[in-house]
Short mmCIF file of C-alpha atoms and ligand atoms in Angstrom, two decimals:
data_model
loop_
_atom_site.label_atom_id
_atom_site.label_comp_id
_atom_site.label_asym_id
_atom_site.label_seq_id
_atom_site.Cartn_x
_atom_site.Cartn_y
_atom_site.Cartn_z
CA UNK A 1 34.32 105.51 99.17
CA UNK A 2 35.88 109.16 99.40
CA UNK A 3 39.48 108.74 97.64
CA UNK A 4 42.70 109.13 100.20
CA UNK A 5 43.35 112.66 98.81
CA UNK A 6 39.74 114.02 99.80
CA UNK A 7 40.25 112.70 103.63
CA UNK A 8 41.45 116.13 104.92
CA UNK A 9 38.22 118.05 102.87
CA UNK A 10 35.81 115.17 104.37
CA UNK A 11 37.40 115.82 107.96
CA UNK A 12 36.50 119.13 107.50
CA UNK A 13 33.24 118.90 106.70
CA UNK A 14 32.58 116.52 109.29
CA UNK A 15 34.20 118.93 111.99
CA UNK A 16 31.83 121.37 110.17
CA UNK A 17 28.91 119.25 110.98
CA UNK A 18 29.57 118.03 114.76
CA UNK A 19 29.89 121.61 115.65
CA UNK A 20 26.35 123.33 114.24
CA UNK A 21 28.48 124.94 111.48
CA UNK A 22 27.98 123.50 108.54
CA UNK A 23 26.79 125.67 105.85
CA UNK A 24 23.38 125.22 104.14
CA UNK A 25 25.18 126.16 100.63
CA UNK A 26 28.15 124.12 99.83
CA UNK A 27 30.23 124.49 96.85
CA UNK A 28 32.95 121.75 95.68
CA UNK A 29 35.04 122.95 93.19
CA UNK A 30 37.04 120.09 91.63
CA UNK A 31 37.42 118.43 88.12
CA UNK A 32 35.82 115.40 86.61
CA UNK A 33 37.92 112.56 88.04
CA UNK A 34 38.77 114.11 91.08
CA UNK A 35 35.93 112.21 93.45
CA UNK A 36 33.45 115.77 94.19
CA UNK A 37 30.33 113.77 93.86
CA UNK A 38 32.48 110.71 95.96
CA UNK A 39 32.85 113.73 99.11
CA UNK A 40 29.22 115.00 98.16
CA UNK A 41 27.49 111.40 98.50
CA UNK A 42 29.45 110.52 101.79
CA UNK A 43 28.45 113.84 103.31
CA UNK A 44 24.86 113.23 102.26
CA UNK A 45 24.76 109.86 103.99
CA UNK A 46 26.08 111.22 107.05
CA UNK A 47 23.40 114.15 106.94
CA UNK A 48 20.55 111.82 106.26
CA UNK A 49 21.46 109.03 109.03
CA UNK A 50 19.18 108.93 111.72
CA UNK A 51 22.14 107.57 114.49
CA UNK A 52 23.74 110.25 116.28
CA UNK A 53 26.76 109.63 114.78
CA UNK A 54 29.39 111.69 112.77
CA UNK A 55 29.32 109.47 110.18
CA UNK A 56 26.41 107.11 108.56
CA UNK A 57 25.84 103.81 110.28
CA UNK A 58 25.07 101.89 107.61
CA UNK A 59 21.74 100.34 109.01
CA UNK A 60 19.31 102.63 110.07
CA UNK A 61 16.30 103.29 107.68
CA UNK A 62 17.59 105.71 106.34
CA UNK A 63 20.76 104.47 105.89
CA UNK A 64 18.41 101.25 104.14
CA UNK A 65 17.19 103.43 102.07
CA UNK A 66 20.42 104.99 100.88
CA UNK A 67 21.47 101.89 99.89
CA UNK A 68 18.86 100.97 97.70
CA UNK A 69 18.65 104.76 96.26
CA UNK A 70 14.98 105.26 97.54
CA UNK A 71 15.46 107.81 100.40
CA UNK A 72 13.22 110.46 99.54
CA UNK A 73 14.75 113.04 101.55
CA UNK A 74 17.70 113.18 99.16
CA UNK A 75 17.48 114.52 95.23
CA UNK A 76 20.18 114.26 92.88
CA UNK A 77 19.61 116.84 89.85
CA UNK A 78 22.44 116.59 86.93
CA UNK A 79 21.97 118.72 83.45
CA UNK A 80 19.82 117.80 80.88
CA UNK A 81 20.43 118.31 77.65
CA UNK A 82 24.06 120.38 78.78
CA UNK A 83 21.92 122.41 80.92
CA UNK A 84 20.22 123.17 84.30
CA UNK A 85 16.73 124.35 83.78
CA UNK A 86 14.93 126.98 85.90
CA UNK A 87 12.14 124.12 86.17
CA UNK A 88 14.92 121.59 87.77
CA UNK A 89 16.11 124.57 90.40
CA UNK A 90 12.09 125.24 91.23
CA UNK A 91 11.86 121.12 91.89
CA UNK A 92 14.72 121.63 94.48
CA UNK A 93 13.31 124.72 96.30
CA UNK A 94 9.89 122.24 96.28
CA UNK A 95 11.73 119.80 97.72
CA UNK A 96 13.40 121.63 100.26
CA UNK A 97 9.96 123.52 101.60
CA UNK A 98 8.14 119.96 101.90
CA UNK A 99 8.70 118.39 105.07
CA UNK A 100 11.70 115.26 105.65
CA UNK A 101 10.81 111.87 106.09
CA UNK A 102 13.24 111.13 108.64
CA UNK A 103 15.51 112.61 111.11
CA UNK A 104 15.07 116.10 109.85
CA UNK A 105 17.71 116.68 107.21
CA UNK A 106 17.08 116.88 103.41
CA UNK A 107 20.12 116.94 100.90
CA UNK A 108 20.28 117.85 97.32
CA UNK A 109 23.19 117.65 95.25
CA UNK A 110 23.56 119.46 92.02
CA UNK A 111 26.25 117.93 89.48
CA UNK A 112 27.80 120.28 86.78
CA UNK A 113 26.30 123.29 88.82
CA UNK A 114 28.35 125.44 85.89
CA UNK A 115 25.53 124.10 83.41
CA UNK A 116 23.06 126.67 85.45
CA UNK A 117 20.90 128.33 82.82
CA UNK A 118 21.45 132.05 83.96
CA UNK A 119 17.51 132.22 84.99
CA UNK A 120 18.16 128.93 86.86
CA UNK A 121 21.20 130.59 88.60
CA UNK A 122 18.69 133.59 89.75
CA UNK A 123 16.14 130.94 90.92
CA UNK A 124 18.76 129.17 92.78
CA UNK A 125 19.41 132.56 94.65
CA UNK A 126 16.54 132.59 96.63
CA UNK A 127 16.98 128.89 98.17
CA UNK A 128 20.87 130.20 98.75
CA UNK A 129 19.27 133.27 100.69
CA UNK A 130 16.62 131.90 102.50
CA UNK A 131 17.62 128.69 103.75
CA UNK A 132 15.29 126.10 105.58
CA UNK A 133 16.67 124.66 108.48
CA UNK A 134 18.27 121.26 108.04
CA UNK A 135 18.56 121.56 104.03
CA UNK A 136 21.89 121.11 103.01
CA UNK A 137 22.66 121.94 99.02
CA UNK A 138 25.86 120.97 97.47
CA UNK A 139 26.84 122.36 94.24
CA UNK A 140 29.57 120.45 92.42
CA UNK A 141 31.22 122.62 89.72
CA UNK A 142 34.00 122.70 87.43
CA UNK A 143 36.67 124.99 88.73
CA UNK A 144 37.34 126.55 85.33
CA UNK A 145 33.96 127.23 84.46
CA UNK A 146 33.14 130.48 86.37
CA UNK A 147 29.88 130.48 88.14
CA UNK A 148 28.07 133.57 88.72
CA UNK A 149 29.62 135.79 91.69
CA UNK A 150 26.02 135.96 93.45
CA UNK A 151 26.19 132.22 93.99
CA UNK A 152 30.13 132.00 94.34
CA UNK A 153 29.29 134.37 97.69
CA UNK A 154 26.63 132.61 99.25
CA UNK A 155 27.99 129.26 99.19
CA UNK A 156 30.90 127.66 101.78
CA UNK A 157 33.73 126.70 99.22
CA UNK A 158 36.06 124.10 99.19
CA UNK A 159 38.19 123.25 95.92
CA UNK A 160 39.10 119.68 95.89
CA UNK A 161 42.72 118.69 94.32
CA UNK A 162 44.47 115.68 94.47
CA UNK A 163 48.24 115.36 95.61
CA UNK A 164 50.33 113.52 92.53
CA UNK A 165 51.50 110.84 95.10
CA UNK A 166 48.50 109.64 96.31
CA UNK A 167 47.28 109.80 92.60
CA UNK A 168 50.01 107.45 91.49
CA UNK A 169 49.75 104.93 94.46
CA UNK A 170 46.05 105.18 93.81
CA UNK A 171 46.84 104.39 90.01
CA UNK A 172 49.32 101.77 90.75
CA UNK A 173 46.74 99.83 93.18
CA UNK A 174 44.12 99.85 90.35
CA UNK A 175 47.09 97.63 88.33
CA UNK A 176 48.16 100.24 85.87
CA UNK A 177 51.38 101.04 84.88
CA UNK A 178 52.50 104.61 86.42
CA UNK A 179 55.31 104.84 84.13
CA UNK A 180 53.35 105.04 81.01
CA UNK A 181 53.62 108.38 79.66
CA UNK A 182 49.98 109.30 78.90
CA UNK A 183 49.15 108.30 82.70
CA UNK A 184 50.61 111.63 83.57
CA UNK A 185 48.19 113.49 81.91
CA UNK A 186 45.43 112.13 84.67
CA UNK A 187 47.25 112.53 87.85
CA UNK A 188 45.11 115.68 88.88
CA UNK A 189 41.64 113.54 88.13
CA UNK A 190 42.67 109.63 88.83
CA UNK A 191 39.47 108.60 89.07
CA UNK A 192 38.60 108.74 85.61
CA UNK A 193 41.57 105.91 84.70
CA UNK A 194 39.15 104.23 87.14
CA UNK A 195 36.22 104.49 85.03
CA UNK A 196 37.75 103.74 82.00
CA UNK A 197 39.28 100.29 83.33
CA UNK A 198 36.00 99.23 84.42
CA UNK A 199 34.31 100.41 81.05
CA UNK A 200 36.99 98.78 79.32
CA UNK A 201 38.40 101.79 77.68
CA UNK A 202 41.89 102.24 78.72
CA UNK A 203 43.09 100.50 75.50
CA UNK A 204 41.54 103.22 73.61
CA UNK A 205 42.73 105.91 75.88
CA UNK A 206 46.40 104.58 75.10
CA UNK A 207 45.91 104.76 71.43
CA UNK A 208 44.70 108.35 71.59
CA UNK A 209 47.71 108.86 73.36
CA UNK A 210 49.98 106.97 70.61
CA UNK A 211 48.08 108.88 67.96
CA UNK A 212 48.64 112.14 69.15
CA UNK A 213 52.48 111.71 69.27
CA UNK A 214 52.51 111.16 65.37
CA UNK A 215 54.04 113.69 63.57
CA UNK A 216 51.93 113.07 60.54
CA UNK A 217 48.82 113.24 62.06
CA UNK A 218 46.90 113.68 59.04
CA UNK A 219 47.49 109.87 58.37
CA UNK A 220 45.85 109.34 61.82
CA UNK A 221 42.48 110.85 60.44
CA UNK A 222 40.45 107.64 60.18
CA UNK A 223 41.64 105.93 63.03
CA UNK A 224 40.53 108.94 65.40
CA UNK A 225 37.48 109.14 63.62
CA UNK A 226 36.50 105.71 64.48
CA UNK A 227 37.49 106.66 68.10
CA UNK A 228 35.61 109.54 68.46
CA UNK A 229 32.38 107.48 66.82
CA UNK A 230 32.85 105.13 69.33
CA UNK A 231 32.57 107.23 72.28
CA UNK A 232 32.73 111.16 71.99
CA UNK A 233 34.33 111.66 75.31
CA UNK A 234 37.76 110.49 73.50
CA UNK A 235 37.80 114.11 71.75
CA UNK A 236 38.37 115.57 75.02
CA UNK A 237 41.03 113.04 75.96
CA UNK A 238 43.01 113.29 72.65
CA UNK A 239 43.24 117.17 73.04
CA UNK A 240 44.43 116.89 76.04
CA UNK A 241 47.07 114.72 75.10
CA UNK A 242 47.83 117.20 71.75
CA UNK A 243 47.62 120.10 73.86
CA UNK A 244 50.45 118.38 76.41
CA UNK A 245 52.23 117.65 73.42
CA UNK A 246 52.22 121.40 72.07
CA UNK A 247 53.17 122.66 75.56
CA UNK A 248 56.40 120.17 75.49
CA UNK A 249 57.33 121.28 71.88
CA UNK A 250 56.80 125.42 73.01
CA UNK A 251 58.90 124.62 76.31
CA UNK A 252 61.97 122.69 74.31
CA UNK A 253 61.82 125.41 71.69
CA UNK A 254 60.71 122.74 68.76
CA UNK A 255 57.82 125.38 68.37
CA UNK A 256 57.92 129.07 68.52
CA UNK A 257 55.13 130.84 70.77
CA UNK A 258 53.11 131.82 67.39
CA UNK A 259 52.70 128.54 66.13
CA UNK A 260 51.74 127.20 69.75
CA UNK A 261 49.11 129.74 70.07
CA UNK A 262 47.62 128.81 66.54
CA UNK A 263 47.59 125.30 66.80
CA UNK A 264 46.49 125.49 70.38
CA UNK A 265 43.62 127.85 69.43
CA UNK A 266 42.28 125.12 66.85
CA UNK A 267 42.54 122.81 69.33
CA UNK A 268 40.46 124.21 71.32
CA UNK A 269 38.16 125.75 68.69
CA UNK A 270 37.71 122.02 67.72
CA UNK A 271 36.39 120.94 70.95
CA UNK A 272 34.38 123.95 71.87
CA UNK A 273 32.55 123.51 68.42
CA UNK A 274 32.02 119.65 68.73
CA UNK A 275 30.05 120.71 72.18
CA UNK A 276 28.35 123.99 70.97
CA UNK A 277 27.30 122.91 67.19
CA UNK A 278 24.80 121.03 66.60
CA UNK A 279 25.03 118.70 63.27
CA UNK A 280 28.60 118.84 62.90
CA UNK A 281 30.77 117.09 60.33
CA UNK A 282 33.10 115.50 62.17
CA UNK A 283 35.02 114.30 59.64
CA UNK A 284 35.51 117.65 57.74
CA UNK A 285 36.58 119.44 61.40
CA UNK A 286 38.89 116.62 62.03
CA UNK A 287 40.43 116.97 58.58
CA UNK A 288 41.29 120.36 59.25
CA UNK A 289 42.09 120.19 62.95
CA UNK A 290 45.02 117.46 62.00
CA UNK A 291 46.26 120.00 59.41
CA UNK A 292 46.61 122.78 61.29
CA UNK A 293 48.21 120.50 64.21
CA UNK A 294 50.89 119.32 61.25
CA UNK A 295 52.15 122.08 59.78
CA UNK A 296 55.49 123.19 60.78
ZN1 ZN B 301 22.33 105.41 109.49
#
C-alpha cells in the first residue's frame, strides 16, 4: 500500500503511464522508511496488470501471480554483501531481452542502487542507453549517497519526502504516542516505526533514546553493547539520537563548534567503521566513542 504522503508521486507516475510518457529508467530517491519500495512495487503491479486500467485490477492472471510473488515478468534485485555486482546487472539485461510472458511489460526494481559497484554501474548504462520497448527499470536509492552522473542523467528522477503532519497522523494511527521525544527523529521516515512495531523493537528504540540522553554515557556501555549485539541496526539509530542531541547542544550554546565537530566526527567514524571494517572489536570501539562523546 502506498502511504498518503507518496500519493502525489504516484499520481504523477500514473499520469505519465496513461499518456505513454513513463520513462524506461526511473530513479526514486528516498530514505529508508519513506516508502520508495511501496511506490515502486505498486507501479510494478500496475505495469504488469493485463487489464487496460491505470491501476492493477488484482484479478487477472498477471495480478494473481504477483500476489503469490511468482510473476515471471518481474525481477527484484538487491545488494548482496553490501553491493550490487556486475553479474547481477547482466542478469537484468538478460531478463529484459527475453520475451515477456504476459501483456508485454517487464519490470525490474533495483533496491539499494547506491550499492552498485563501479563496473555494475557501467554495465547498467547499456540497459539505460539502449532500452527495449515495454521494459521498465526502477532504481531505488538513498538520496545522500551519490550515484554516478552517467546513471543520473539517464533516469527520470523523483525525490520522495514526507510531510511532517501526515507522518504524525500515520504514526498516531499506529497507536504510537507522537509526543514521545524520540518519535521526532523519525518523522522523515515513518515506515521505520511501523517496521519496528511489527518486529517488537519499539521498546529497544526507546531505550536507545534514553541512553543517548545520559550525561555519563560511559556507564551505558554494557546496555548499549547488549542492544547492538541484538540488532546491528540499533547502531545507526543510536548514532542518530546522539547526533540530534549534539545539534541541540550546539544551538543552545552548551557545546562550542569545535567540540561539536569533534564529537560528530567520532560518531560518523564509529558508524562508518562498523560498516566497513571486518572483525571490528565493537566493545572497544564503543568504549572509545562513549569516551569522546562524554568529555566536556
Ligand atoms: Zn490485473
